[in-house]
mmCIF file of C-alpha atoms in Angstrom:
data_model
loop_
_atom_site.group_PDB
_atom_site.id
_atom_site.type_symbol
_atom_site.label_atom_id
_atom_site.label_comp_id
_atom_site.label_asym_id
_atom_site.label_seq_id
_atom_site.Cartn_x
_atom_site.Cartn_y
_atom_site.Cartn_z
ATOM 1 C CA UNK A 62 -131.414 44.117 5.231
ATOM 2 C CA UNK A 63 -129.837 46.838 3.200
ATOM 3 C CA UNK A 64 -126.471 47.938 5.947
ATOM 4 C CA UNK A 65 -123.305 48.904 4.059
ATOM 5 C CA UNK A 66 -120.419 47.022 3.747
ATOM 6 C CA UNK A 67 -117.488 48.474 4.858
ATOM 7 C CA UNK A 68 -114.874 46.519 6.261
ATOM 8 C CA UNK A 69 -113.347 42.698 6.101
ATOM 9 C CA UNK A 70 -111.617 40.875 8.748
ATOM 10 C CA UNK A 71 -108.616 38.778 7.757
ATOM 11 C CA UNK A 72 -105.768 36.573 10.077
ATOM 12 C CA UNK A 73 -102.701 38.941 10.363
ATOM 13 C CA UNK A 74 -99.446 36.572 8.676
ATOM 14 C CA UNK A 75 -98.246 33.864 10.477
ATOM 15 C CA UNK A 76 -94.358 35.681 11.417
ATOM 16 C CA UNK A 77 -96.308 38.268 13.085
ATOM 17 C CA UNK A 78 -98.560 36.157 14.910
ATOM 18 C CA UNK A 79 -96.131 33.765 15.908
ATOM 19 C CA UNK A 80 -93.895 37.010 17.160
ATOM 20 C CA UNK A 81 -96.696 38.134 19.247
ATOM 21 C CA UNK A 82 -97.525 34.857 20.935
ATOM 22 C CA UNK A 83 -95.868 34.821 24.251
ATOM 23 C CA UNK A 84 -98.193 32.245 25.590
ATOM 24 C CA UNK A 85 -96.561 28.705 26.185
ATOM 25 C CA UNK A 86 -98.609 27.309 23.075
ATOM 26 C CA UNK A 87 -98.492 25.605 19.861
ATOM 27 C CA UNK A 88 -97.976 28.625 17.686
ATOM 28 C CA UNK A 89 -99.078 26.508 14.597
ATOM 29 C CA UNK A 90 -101.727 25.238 15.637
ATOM 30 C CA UNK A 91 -103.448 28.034 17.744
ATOM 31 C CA UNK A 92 -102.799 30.245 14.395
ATOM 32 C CA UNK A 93 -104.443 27.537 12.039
ATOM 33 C CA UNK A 94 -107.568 27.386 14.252
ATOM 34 C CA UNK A 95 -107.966 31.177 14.913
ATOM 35 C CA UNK A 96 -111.372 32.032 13.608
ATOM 36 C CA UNK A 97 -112.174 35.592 12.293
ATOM 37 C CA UNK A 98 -114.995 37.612 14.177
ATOM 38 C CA UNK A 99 -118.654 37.370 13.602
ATOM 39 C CA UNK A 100 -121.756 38.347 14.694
ATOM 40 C CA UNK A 101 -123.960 36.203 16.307
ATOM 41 C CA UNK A 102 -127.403 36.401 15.365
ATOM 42 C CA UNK A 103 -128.428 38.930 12.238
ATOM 43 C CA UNK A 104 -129.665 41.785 14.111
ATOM 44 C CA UNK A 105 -126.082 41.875 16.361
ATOM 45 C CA UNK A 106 -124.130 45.105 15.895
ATOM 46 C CA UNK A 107 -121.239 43.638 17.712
ATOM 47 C CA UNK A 108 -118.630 41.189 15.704
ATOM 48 C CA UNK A 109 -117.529 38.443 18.551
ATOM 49 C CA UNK A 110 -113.443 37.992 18.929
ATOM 50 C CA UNK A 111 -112.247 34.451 19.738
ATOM 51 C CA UNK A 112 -109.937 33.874 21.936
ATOM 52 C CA UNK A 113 -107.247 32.331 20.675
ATOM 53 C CA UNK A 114 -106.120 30.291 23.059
ATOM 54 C CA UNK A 115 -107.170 29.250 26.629
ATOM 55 C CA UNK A 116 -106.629 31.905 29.503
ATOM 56 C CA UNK A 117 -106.414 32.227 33.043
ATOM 57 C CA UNK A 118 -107.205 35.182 34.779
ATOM 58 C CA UNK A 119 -105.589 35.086 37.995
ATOM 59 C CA UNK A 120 -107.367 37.652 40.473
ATOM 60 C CA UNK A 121 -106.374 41.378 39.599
ATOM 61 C CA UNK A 122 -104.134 40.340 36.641
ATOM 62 C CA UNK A 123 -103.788 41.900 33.835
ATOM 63 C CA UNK A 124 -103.738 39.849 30.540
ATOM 64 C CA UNK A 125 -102.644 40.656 26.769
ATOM 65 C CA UNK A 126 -104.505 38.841 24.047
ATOM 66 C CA UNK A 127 -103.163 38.426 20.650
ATOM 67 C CA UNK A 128 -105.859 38.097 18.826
ATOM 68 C CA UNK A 129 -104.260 37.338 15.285
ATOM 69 C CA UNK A 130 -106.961 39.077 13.772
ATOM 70 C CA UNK A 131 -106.621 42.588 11.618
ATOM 71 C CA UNK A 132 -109.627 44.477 9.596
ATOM 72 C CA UNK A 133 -109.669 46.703 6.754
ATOM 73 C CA UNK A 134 -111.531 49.607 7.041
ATOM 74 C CA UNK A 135 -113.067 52.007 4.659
ATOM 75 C CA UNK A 136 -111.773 55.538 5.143
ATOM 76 C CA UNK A 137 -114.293 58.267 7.777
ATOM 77 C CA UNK A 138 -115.206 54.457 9.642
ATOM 78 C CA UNK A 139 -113.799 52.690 13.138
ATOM 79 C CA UNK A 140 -113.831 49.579 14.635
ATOM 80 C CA UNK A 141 -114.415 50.538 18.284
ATOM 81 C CA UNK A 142 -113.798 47.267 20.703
ATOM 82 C CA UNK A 143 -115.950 46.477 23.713
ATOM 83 C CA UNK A 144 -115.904 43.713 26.423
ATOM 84 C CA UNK A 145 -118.673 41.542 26.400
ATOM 85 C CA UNK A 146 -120.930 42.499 29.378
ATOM 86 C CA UNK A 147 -121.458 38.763 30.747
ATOM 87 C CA UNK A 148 -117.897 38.523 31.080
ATOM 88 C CA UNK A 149 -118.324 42.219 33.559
ATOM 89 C CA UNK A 150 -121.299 41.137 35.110
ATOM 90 C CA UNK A 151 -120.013 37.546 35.887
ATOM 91 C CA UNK A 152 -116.079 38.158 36.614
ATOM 92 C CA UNK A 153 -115.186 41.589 36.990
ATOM 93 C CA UNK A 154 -113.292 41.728 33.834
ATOM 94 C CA UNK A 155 -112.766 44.773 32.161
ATOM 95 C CA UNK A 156 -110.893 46.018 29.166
ATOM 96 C CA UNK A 157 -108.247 48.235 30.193
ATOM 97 C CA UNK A 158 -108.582 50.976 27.675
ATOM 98 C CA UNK A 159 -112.637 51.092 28.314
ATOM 99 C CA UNK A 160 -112.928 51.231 24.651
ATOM 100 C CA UNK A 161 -110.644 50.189 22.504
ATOM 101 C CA UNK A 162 -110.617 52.087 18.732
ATOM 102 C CA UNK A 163 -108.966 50.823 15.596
ATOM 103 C CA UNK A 164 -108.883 53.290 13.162
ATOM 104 C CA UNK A 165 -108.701 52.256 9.261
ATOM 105 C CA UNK A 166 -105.360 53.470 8.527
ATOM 106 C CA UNK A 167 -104.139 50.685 11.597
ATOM 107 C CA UNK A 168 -104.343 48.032 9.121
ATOM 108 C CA UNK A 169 -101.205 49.287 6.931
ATOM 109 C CA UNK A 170 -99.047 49.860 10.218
ATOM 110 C CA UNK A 171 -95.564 47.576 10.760
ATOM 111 C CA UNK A 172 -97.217 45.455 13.015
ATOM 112 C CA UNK A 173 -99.983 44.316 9.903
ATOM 113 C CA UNK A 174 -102.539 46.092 11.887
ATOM 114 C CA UNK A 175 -102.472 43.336 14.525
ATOM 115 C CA UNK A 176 -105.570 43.686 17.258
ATOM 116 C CA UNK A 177 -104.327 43.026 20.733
ATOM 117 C CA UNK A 178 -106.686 43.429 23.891
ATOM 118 C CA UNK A 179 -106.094 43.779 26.976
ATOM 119 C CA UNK A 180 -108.037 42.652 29.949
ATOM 120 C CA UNK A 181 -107.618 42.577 34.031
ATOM 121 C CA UNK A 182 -109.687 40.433 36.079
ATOM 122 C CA UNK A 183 -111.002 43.039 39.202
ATOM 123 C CA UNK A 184 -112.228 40.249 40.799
ATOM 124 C CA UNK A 185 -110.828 38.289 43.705
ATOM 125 C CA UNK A 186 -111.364 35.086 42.041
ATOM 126 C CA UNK A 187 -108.893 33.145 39.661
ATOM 127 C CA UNK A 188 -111.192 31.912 36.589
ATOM 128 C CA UNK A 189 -110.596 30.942 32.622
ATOM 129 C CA UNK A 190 -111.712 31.517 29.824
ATOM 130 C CA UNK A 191 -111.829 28.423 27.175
ATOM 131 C CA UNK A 192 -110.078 28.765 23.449
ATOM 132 C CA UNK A 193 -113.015 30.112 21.203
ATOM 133 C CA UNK A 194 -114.811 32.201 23.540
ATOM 134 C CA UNK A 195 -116.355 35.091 22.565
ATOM 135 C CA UNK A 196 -114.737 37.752 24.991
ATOM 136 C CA UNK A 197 -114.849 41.467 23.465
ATOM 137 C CA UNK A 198 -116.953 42.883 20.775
ATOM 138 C CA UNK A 199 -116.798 45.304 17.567
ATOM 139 C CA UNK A 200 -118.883 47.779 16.566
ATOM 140 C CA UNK A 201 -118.651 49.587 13.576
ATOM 141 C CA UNK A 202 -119.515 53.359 13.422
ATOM 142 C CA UNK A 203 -118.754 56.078 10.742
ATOM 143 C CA UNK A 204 -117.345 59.580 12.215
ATOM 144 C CA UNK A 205 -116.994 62.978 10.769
ATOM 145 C CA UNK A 206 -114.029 65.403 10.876
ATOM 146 C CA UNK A 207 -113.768 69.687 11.335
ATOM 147 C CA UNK A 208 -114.054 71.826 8.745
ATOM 148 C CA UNK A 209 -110.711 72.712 9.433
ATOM 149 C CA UNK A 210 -109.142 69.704 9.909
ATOM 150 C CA UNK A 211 -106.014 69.695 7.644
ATOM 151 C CA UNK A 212 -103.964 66.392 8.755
ATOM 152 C CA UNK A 213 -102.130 64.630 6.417
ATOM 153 C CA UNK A 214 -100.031 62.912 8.324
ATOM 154 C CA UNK A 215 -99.758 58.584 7.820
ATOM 155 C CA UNK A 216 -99.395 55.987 10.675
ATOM 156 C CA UNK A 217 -96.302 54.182 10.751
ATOM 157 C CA UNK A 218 -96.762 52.132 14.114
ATOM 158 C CA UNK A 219 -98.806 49.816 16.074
ATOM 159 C CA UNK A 220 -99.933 51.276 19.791
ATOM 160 C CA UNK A 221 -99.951 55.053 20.029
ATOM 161 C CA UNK A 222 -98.258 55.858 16.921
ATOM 162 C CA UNK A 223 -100.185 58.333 16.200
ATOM 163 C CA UNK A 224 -99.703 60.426 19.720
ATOM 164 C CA UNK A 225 -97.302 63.387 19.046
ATOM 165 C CA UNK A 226 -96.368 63.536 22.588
ATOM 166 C CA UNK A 227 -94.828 61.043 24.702
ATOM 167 C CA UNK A 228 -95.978 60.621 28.241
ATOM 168 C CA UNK A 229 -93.527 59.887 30.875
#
């Protein structure tokens, strides 16, 4: 298998971590035993997340998931994240931005480029997910820009820093 390499996966520093972990944990340890994604057999597209930590889903509760994990990307490529379909199938659980997209540049921003997900359990049942489940996916894919595409602005953010307008 000839694919391209385009991208590495790496633990985001401790302070950040640590400053994104509201969960009542031990911050130490739940950082020292994160493990990076990875596919699971050699024909998988998707690269499994971990969770990090145990969670409950209480029923029609929405959940944010530190996942200590950023990725560097080579430039015209995406990460684009995914919920694992067993989890939708079995528990209603969906990710709350259908798709979530981490674009190359996300990896320089203040935040170290820091991959959060979010999830809410639609179901009416309370259920949980064990530390080191596999619980979203990502996908690599290369994209193409206009002809007349003449950005050159830089990302300076984490979440919508790159939206010129502000909804409210």
């Amino acid at each position: 298998m000839n694919t391209k390499r385009i991208a590495k996966f790496e633990k985001v520093s401790f302070e950040q971590f640590a400053s994104n972990c509201k969960e009542n944990v031990n911050v130490e340890d739940v950082y020292d035993s994160l493990q990076l994604p990875k596919r699971a057999t050699k024909y998988s597209a998707g690269y499994d997340f971990y969770l990090p930590y145990d969670v409950v889903f209480k029923p029609n509760e929405t959940v944010l998931i530190p996942t200590g994990i950023r990725v560097k990307i080579e430039c015209n490529w995406v990460l684009k994240i995914f919920p694992r379909s067993s989890l939708g199938f079995k528990y209603m659980l969906r990710l709350n931005n259908t798709v979530g997209i981490i674009d190359a540049d996300y990896y320089y921003s203040q935040n170290e480029g820091h991959i959060f997900i979010k999830l809410t359990n639609h179901s009416n049942q309370e259920f949980t997910l064990s530390k080191g489940s596999a619980f979203v996916q990502g996908i690599f894919l290369e994209y193409g820009i206009t002809y007349d595409d003449d950005v050159n602005e830089t990302r300076n953010g984490g979440f919508g820093s790159t939206d010129l307008k502000k909804i409210g």
